[in-house]
Short mmCIF file of C-alpha atoms and ligand atoms in Angstrom, two decimals:
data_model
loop_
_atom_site.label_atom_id
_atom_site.label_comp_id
_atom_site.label_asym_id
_atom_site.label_seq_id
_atom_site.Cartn_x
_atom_site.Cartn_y
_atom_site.Cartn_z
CA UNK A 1 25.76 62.66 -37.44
CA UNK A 2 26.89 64.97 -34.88
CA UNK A 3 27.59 68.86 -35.57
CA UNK A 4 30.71 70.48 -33.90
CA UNK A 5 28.60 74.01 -33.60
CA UNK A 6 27.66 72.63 -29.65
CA UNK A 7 30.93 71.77 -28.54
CA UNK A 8 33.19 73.80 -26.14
CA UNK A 9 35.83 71.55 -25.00
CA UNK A 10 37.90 69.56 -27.19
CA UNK A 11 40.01 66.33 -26.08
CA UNK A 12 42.44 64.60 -27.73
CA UNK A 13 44.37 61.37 -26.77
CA UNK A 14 47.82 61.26 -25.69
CA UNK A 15 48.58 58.45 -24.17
CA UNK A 16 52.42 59.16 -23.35
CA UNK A 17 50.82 61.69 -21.01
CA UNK A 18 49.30 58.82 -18.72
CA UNK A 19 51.61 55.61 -18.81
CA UNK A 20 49.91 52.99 -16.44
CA UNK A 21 46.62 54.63 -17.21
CA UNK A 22 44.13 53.19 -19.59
CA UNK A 23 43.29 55.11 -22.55
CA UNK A 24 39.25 54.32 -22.19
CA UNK A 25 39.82 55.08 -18.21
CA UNK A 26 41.23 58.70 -19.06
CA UNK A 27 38.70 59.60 -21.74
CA UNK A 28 35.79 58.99 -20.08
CA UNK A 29 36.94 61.07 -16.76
CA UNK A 30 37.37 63.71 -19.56
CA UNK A 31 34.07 63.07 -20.96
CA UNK A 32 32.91 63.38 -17.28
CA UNK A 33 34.43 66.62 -16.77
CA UNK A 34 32.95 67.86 -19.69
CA UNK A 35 34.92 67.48 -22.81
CA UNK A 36 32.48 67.57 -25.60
CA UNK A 37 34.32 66.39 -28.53
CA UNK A 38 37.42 63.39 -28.59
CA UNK A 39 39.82 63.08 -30.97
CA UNK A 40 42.04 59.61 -31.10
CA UNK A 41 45.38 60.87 -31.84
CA UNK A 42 48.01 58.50 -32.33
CA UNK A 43 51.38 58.96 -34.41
CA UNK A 44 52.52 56.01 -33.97
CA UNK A 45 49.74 52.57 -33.32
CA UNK A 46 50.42 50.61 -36.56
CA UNK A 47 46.70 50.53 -38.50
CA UNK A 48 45.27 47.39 -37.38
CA UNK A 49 45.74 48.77 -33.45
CA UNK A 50 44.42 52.17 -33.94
CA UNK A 51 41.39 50.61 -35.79
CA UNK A 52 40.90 48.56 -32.30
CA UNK A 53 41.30 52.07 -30.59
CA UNK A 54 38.77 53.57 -32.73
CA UNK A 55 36.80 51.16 -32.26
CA UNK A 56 36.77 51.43 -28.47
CA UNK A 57 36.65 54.83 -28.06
CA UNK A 58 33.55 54.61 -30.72
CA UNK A 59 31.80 52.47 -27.59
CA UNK A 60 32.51 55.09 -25.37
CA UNK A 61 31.91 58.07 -27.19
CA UNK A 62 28.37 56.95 -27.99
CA UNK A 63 27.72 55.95 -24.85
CA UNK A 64 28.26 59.27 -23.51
CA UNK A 65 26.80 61.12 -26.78
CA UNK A 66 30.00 62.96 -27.56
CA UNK A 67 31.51 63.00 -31.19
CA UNK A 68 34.38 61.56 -32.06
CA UNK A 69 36.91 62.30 -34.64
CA UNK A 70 39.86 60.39 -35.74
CA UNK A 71 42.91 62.20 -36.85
CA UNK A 72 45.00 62.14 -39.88
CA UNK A 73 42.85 59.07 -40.94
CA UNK A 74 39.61 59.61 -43.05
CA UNK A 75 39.67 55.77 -43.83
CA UNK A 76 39.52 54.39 -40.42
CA UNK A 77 37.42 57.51 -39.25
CA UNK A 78 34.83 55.76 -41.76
CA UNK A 79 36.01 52.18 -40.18
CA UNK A 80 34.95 52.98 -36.96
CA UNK A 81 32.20 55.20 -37.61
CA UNK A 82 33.73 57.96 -36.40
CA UNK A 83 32.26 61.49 -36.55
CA UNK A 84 34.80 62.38 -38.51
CA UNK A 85 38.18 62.92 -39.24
CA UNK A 86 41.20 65.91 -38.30
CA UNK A 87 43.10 66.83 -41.22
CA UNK A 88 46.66 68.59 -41.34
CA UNK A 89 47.57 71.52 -43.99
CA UNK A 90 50.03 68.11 -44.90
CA UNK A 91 47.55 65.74 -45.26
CA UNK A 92 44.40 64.93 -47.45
CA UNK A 93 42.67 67.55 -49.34
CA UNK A 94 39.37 68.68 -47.37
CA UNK A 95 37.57 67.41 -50.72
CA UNK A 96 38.83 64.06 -51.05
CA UNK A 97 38.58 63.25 -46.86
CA UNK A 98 34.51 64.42 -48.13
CA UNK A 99 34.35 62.38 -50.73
CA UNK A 100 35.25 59.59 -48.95
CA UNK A 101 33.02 60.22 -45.72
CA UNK A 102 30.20 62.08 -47.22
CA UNK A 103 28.59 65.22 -46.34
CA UNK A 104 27.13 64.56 -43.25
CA UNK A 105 30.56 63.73 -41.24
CA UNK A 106 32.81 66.37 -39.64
CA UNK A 107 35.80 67.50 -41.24
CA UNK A 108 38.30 69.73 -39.84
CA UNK A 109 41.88 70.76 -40.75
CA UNK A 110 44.38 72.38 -38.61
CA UNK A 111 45.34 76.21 -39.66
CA UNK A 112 48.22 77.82 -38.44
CA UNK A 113 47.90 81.34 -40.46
CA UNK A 114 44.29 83.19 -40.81
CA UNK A 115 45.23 82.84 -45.02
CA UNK A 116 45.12 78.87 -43.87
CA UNK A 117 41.67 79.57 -41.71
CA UNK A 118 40.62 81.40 -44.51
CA UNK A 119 40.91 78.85 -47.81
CA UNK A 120 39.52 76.02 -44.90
CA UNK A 121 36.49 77.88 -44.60
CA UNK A 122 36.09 78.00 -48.34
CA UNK A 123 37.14 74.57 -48.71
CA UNK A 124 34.37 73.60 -46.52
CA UNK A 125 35.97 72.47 -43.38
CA UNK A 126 33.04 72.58 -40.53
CA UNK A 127 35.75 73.73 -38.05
CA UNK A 128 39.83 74.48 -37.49
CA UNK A 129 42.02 74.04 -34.89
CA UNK A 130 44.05 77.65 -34.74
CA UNK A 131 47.00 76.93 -33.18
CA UNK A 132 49.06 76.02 -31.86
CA UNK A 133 48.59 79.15 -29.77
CA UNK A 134 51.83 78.79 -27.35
CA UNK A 135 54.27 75.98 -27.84
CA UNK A 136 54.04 72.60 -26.76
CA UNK A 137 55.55 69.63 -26.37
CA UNK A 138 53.32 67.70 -27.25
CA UNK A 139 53.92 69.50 -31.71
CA UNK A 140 57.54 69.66 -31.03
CA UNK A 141 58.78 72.25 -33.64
CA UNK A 142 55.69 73.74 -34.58
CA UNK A 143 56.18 77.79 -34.18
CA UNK A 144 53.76 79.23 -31.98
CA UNK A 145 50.77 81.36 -33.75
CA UNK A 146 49.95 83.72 -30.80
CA UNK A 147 46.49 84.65 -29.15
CA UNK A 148 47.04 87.30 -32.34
CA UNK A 149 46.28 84.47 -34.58
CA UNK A 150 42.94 83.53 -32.43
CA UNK A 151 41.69 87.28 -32.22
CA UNK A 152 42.16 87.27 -36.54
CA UNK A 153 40.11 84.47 -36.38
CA UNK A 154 37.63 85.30 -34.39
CA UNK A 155 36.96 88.62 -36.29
CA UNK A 156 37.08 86.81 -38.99
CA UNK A 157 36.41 83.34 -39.75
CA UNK A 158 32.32 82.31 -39.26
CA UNK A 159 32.60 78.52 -38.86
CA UNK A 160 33.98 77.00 -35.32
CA UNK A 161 37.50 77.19 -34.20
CA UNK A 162 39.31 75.53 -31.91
CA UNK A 163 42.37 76.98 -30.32
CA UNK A 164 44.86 74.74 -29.34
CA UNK A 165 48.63 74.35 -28.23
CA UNK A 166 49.44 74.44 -24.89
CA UNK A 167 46.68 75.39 -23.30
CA UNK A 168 45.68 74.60 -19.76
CA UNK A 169 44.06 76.15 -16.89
CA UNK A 170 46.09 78.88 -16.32
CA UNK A 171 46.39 80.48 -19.54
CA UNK A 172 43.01 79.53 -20.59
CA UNK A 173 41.44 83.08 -19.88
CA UNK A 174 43.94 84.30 -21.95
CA UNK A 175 42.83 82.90 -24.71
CA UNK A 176 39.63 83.10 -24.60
CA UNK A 177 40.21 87.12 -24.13
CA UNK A 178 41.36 86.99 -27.33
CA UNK A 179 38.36 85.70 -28.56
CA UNK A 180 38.56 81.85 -28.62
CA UNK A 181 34.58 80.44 -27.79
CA UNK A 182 36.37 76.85 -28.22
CA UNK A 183 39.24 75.39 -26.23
CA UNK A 184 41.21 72.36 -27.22
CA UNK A 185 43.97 70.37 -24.90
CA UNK A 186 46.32 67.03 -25.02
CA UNK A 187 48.32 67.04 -22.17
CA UNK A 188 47.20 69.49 -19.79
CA UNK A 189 43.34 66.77 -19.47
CA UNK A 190 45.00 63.69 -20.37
CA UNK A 191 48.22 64.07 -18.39
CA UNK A 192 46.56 65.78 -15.15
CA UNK A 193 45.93 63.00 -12.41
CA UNK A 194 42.66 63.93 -12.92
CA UNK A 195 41.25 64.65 -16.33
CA UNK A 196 37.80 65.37 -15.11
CA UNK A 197 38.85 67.84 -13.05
CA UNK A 198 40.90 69.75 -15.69
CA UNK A 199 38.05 69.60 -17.86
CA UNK A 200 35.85 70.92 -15.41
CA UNK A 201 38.51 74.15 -14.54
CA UNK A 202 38.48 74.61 -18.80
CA UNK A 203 34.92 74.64 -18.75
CA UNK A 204 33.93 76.62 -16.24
CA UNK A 205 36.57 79.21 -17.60
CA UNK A 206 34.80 79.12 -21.17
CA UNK A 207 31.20 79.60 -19.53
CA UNK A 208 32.45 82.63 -17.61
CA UNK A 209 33.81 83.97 -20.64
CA UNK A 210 30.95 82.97 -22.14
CA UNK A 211 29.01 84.99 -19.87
CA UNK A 212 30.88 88.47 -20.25
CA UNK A 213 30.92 87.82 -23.97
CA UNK A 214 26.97 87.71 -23.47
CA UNK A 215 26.41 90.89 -21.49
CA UNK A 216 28.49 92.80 -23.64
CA UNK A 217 26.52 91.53 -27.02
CA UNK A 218 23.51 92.04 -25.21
CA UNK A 219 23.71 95.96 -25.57
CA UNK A 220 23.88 97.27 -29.03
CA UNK A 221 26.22 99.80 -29.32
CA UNK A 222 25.40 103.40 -28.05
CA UNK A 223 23.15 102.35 -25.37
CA UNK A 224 22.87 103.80 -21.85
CA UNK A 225 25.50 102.44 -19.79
CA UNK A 226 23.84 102.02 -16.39
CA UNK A 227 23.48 98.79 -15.72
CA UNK A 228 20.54 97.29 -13.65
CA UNK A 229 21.07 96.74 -10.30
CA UNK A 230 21.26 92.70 -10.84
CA UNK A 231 23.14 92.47 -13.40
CA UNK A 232 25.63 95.08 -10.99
CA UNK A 233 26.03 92.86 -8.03
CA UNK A 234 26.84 89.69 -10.51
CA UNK A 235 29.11 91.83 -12.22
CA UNK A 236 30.94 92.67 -8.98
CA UNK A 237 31.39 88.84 -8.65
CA UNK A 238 32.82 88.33 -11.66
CA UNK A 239 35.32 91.19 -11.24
CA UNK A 240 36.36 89.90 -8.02
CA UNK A 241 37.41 86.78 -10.15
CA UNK A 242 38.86 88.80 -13.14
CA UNK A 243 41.30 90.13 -10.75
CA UNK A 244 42.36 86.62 -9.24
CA UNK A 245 43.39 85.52 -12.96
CA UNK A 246 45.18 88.79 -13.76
CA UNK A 247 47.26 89.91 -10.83
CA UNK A 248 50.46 89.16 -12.78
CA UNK A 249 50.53 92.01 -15.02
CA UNK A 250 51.94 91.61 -18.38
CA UNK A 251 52.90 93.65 -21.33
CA UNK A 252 50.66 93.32 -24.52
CA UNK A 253 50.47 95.09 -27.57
CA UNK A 254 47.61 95.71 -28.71
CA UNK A 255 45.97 97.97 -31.09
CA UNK A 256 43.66 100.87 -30.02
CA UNK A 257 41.23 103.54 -32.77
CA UNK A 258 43.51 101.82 -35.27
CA UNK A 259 47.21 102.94 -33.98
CA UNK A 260 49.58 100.06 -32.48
CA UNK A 261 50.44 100.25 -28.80
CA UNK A 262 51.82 98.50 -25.60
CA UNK A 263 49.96 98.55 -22.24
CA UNK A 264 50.21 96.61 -19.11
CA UNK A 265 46.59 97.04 -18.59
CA UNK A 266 44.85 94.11 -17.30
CA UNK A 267 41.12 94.89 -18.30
CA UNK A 268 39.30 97.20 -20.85
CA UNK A 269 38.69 99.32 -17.81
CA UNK A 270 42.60 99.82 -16.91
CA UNK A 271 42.97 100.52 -20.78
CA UNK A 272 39.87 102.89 -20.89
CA UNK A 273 41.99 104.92 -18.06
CA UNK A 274 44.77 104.96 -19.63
CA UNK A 275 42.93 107.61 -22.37
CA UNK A 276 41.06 109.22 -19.50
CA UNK A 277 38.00 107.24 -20.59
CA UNK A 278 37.09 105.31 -17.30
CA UNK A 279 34.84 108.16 -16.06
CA UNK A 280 33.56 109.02 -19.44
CA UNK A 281 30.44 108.16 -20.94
CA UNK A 282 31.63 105.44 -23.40
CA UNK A 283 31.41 101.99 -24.88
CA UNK A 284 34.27 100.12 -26.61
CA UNK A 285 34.19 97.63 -28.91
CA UNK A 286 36.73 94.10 -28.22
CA UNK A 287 37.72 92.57 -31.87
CA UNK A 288 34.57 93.91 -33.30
CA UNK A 289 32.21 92.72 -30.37
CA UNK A 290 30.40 95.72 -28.38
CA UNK A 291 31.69 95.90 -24.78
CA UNK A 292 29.39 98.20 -22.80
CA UNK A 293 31.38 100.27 -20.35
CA UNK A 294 29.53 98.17 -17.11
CA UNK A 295 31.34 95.07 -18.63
CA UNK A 296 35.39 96.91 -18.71
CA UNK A 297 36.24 95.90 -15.03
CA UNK A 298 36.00 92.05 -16.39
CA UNK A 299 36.88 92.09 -19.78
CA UNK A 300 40.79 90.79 -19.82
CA UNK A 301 42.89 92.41 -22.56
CA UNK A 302 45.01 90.07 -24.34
CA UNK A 303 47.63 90.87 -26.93
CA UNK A 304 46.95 91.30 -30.10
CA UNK A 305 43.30 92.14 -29.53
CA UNK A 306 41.58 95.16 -31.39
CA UNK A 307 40.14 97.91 -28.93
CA UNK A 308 37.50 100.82 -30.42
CA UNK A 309 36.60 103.09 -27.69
CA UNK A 310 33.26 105.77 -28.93
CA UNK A 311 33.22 109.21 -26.48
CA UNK A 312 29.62 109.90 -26.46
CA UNK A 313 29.51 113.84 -25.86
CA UNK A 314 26.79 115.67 -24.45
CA UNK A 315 25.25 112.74 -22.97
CA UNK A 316 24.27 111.78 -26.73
C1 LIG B 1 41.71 70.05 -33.23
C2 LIG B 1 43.07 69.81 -33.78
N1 LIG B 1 43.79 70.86 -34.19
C3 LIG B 1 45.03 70.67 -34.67
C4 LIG B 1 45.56 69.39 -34.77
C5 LIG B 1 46.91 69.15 -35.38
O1 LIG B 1 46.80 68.44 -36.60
P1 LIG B 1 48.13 68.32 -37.54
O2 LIG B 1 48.59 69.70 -37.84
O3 LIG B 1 47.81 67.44 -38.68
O4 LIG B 1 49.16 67.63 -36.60
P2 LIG B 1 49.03 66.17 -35.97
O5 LIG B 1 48.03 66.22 -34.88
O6 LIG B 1 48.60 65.22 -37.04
O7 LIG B 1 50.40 65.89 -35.45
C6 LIG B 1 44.78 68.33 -34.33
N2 LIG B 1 45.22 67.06 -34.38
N3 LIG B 1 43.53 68.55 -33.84
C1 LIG B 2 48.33 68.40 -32.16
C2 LIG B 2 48.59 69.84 -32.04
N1 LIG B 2 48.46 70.69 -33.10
C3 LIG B 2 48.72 71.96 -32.81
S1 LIG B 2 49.15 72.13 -31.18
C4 LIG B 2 48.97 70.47 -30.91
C5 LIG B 2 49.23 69.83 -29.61
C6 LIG B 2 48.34 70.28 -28.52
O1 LIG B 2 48.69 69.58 -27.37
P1 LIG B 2 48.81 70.28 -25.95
O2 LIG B 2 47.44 70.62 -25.52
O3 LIG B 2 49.44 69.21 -25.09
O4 LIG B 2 49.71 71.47 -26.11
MG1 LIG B 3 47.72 65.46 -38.95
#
C-alpha cells in the first residue's frame, strides 16, 4: 500500500462545490493538476452510495497511482480498497480503525490542538490534518487553529501533516511560512472552474517553498554567508516573487530570542532590520530550521512563527 510521506497536495471531495459537475470529472482534473492524495468526503450519501463512490474513485485513483482515503469510514475504506481511512478526534479510536485495516493502510486523524497532534503521533497515526487553519465554510463552526497551530507542529510533530481549512491560492504562502510542507483543500480545487489549475497554483507554491526551505537547510548553522554567484541570481528571482505575494503588509506577532512581539515585517530580512541586523554578519533560525542570511529577502514571516537571530562578532 501507498505511504503518505510523498504526498504534497491533498484533495478532498465536495461535491456541493461543483453542482452539474461530475464527481470523477473534477477529481481527475485535480489529479491532473497535481493533487497527490484524494479523500472521498461525504456527510451525507447513505452507505450503499458512498460504497459506489468509493468504488469509483478507487478506478480512478489507481489509474492515476494516487492514494486514496475514505473518511470517517474504516469499513468501507476496507470495502473499496481504499488506502485508508480519515479519522475525527469524534470518531474511531486510531487502534481499532488499525485493527480493522491492518498495518499496512494509512490512517490519519484530524488534530485541532498540538496536545491532539501530539497523542496522534503516539497513537500511531501516519499523518494529521492540523487545522482547520482559517475558517471555512465548508467545517461550519469549527474555531480556527491559526498558522500558530501549524508552526507548533512543525517544530514539533515528526510524522506528516496536513494543514487544512480554508486554504487556497492566496493564502497558501502563508501557510507554508509557517512551516506547513503539506497543503490540503475542499473548495478552493473542487469548487474552482478549474481544479487542475488550482492544483497546479498550490503546487507550484509548495515547491517554491520547498525550495527556500532547501537552501536554508543546506547551510549548517554558522557558515559563511556569501552565497555563490548562482545560487545569487536565482535568489534574486525568487525575491522578485516574495514581494508579489507580500505587498499587503500585515501585522503578526511573532516571537523573536524568546520575547513576544508584533511586526509588520514581511520577510526575515525586514525583521532582521528591524534589530539593526540586515547589514550584520548573521544567520537566523525560522521555527528551529537554519535560515542563512542570503535566504532573509524570501523567507515570509508568518505569525506565530519562532525567529533566533546569532550576531557573529569579529567575523567569527
Ligand atoms: C486531511 C483531513 N483533515 C481533517 C479532516 C476533518 O475530519 P473531521 O474532523 O472528522 O471532520 P469531517 O471531515 O469528518 O467533517 C479531514 N476530513 N481530512
Ligand atoms: C473537513 C475539514 N476539517 C478541518 S477544515 C475542513 C474543511 C476544509 O475545507 P476547505 O478547504 O473548503 O476550507
Ligand atoms: Mg470525521
Amino acid at each position: 500500500m501507498s505511504n503518505v510521506n510523498r504526498c504534497k497536495l491533498y484533495v478532498i471531495t465536495g461535491e456541493t462545490y461543483h453542482p452539474g459537475r461530475e464527481l470523477l470529472e473534477v477529481m481527475e482534473s485535480a489529479i491532473a493538476g497535481g493533487a497527490d492524495v484524494v479523500q472521498l468526503r461525504d456527510k451525507d450519501a447513505p452507505v450503499r452510495e458512498l460504497l459506489e463512490k468509493a468504488r469509483a474513485l478507487r478506478e480512478l485513483t489507481r489509474k492515476h497511482g494516487v492514494p486514496l482515503i475514505v473518511n470517517d469510514h474504516p469499513e468501507i475504506a476496507l470495502a473499496a480498497d481504499a488506502d485508508g481511512v480519515h479519522l475525527g478526534q469524534e470518531d474511531a479510536p486510531i487502534a481499532a480503525a488499525r485493527e480493522l485495516l491492518g498495518p499496512d493502510r494509512i490512517v490519519g486523524i484530524s488534530t485541532h490542538s498540538i496536545a491532539q497532534a501530539r497523542a496522534a503521533e503516539r497513537a500511531g497515526a501516519d499523518y494529521i490534518g492540523v487545522g482547520p487553519v482559517y475558517p471555512t465554510a465548508t467545517k461550519p463552526g469549527r474555531a480556527a487553529v491559526t498558522t500558530s497551530f501549524v508552526a507548533a507542529a512543525a517544530a514539533e510533530i515528526r510524522i506528516p501533516f496536513f494543514a487544512i481549512g480554508g486554504i487556497h491560492p492566496g493564502n497558501a504562502a502563508e501557510v507554508l511560512a509557517a512551516g506547513a510542507r503539506r497543503l490540503c483543500a475542499v473548495s478552493a480545487v473542487v469548487g474552482s472552474p478549474d481544479p487542475g489549475a488550482a492544483c497546479r497554483e498550490l503546487r507550484s507554491l509548495i515547491e517554491r517553498s520547498e525550495r527556500a526551505a532547501s537552501l536554508g537547510e543546506a547551510a549548517p548553522l554558522g557558515e559563511g554567508v556569501n552565497p555563490g554567484q548562482a545560487r545569487e541570481v536565482k535568489e534574486v528571482k525568487e525575491v522578485k516573487k516574495v514581494k508579489q505575494v507580500n505587498e499587503v503588509k500585515q501585522v503578526k506577532e511573532v516571537t523573536v530570542n524568546g520575547v513576544r512581539r508584533t511586526t509588520e515585517a514581511a520577510t526575515l530580512l525586514e525583521l532582521a532590520a528591524e534589530f539593526g541586523l540586515a547589514d550584520k554578519n548573521a544567520v537566523a533560525e525560522r521555527n528551529g530550521r537554519v535560515a542563512r542570511k542570503a535566504i532573509w529577502p524570501i523567507t515570509p514571516l508568518a505569525g506565530g512563527d519562532r525567529i533566533e537571530f546569532v550576531q557573529f562578532v569579529g567575523g567569527g
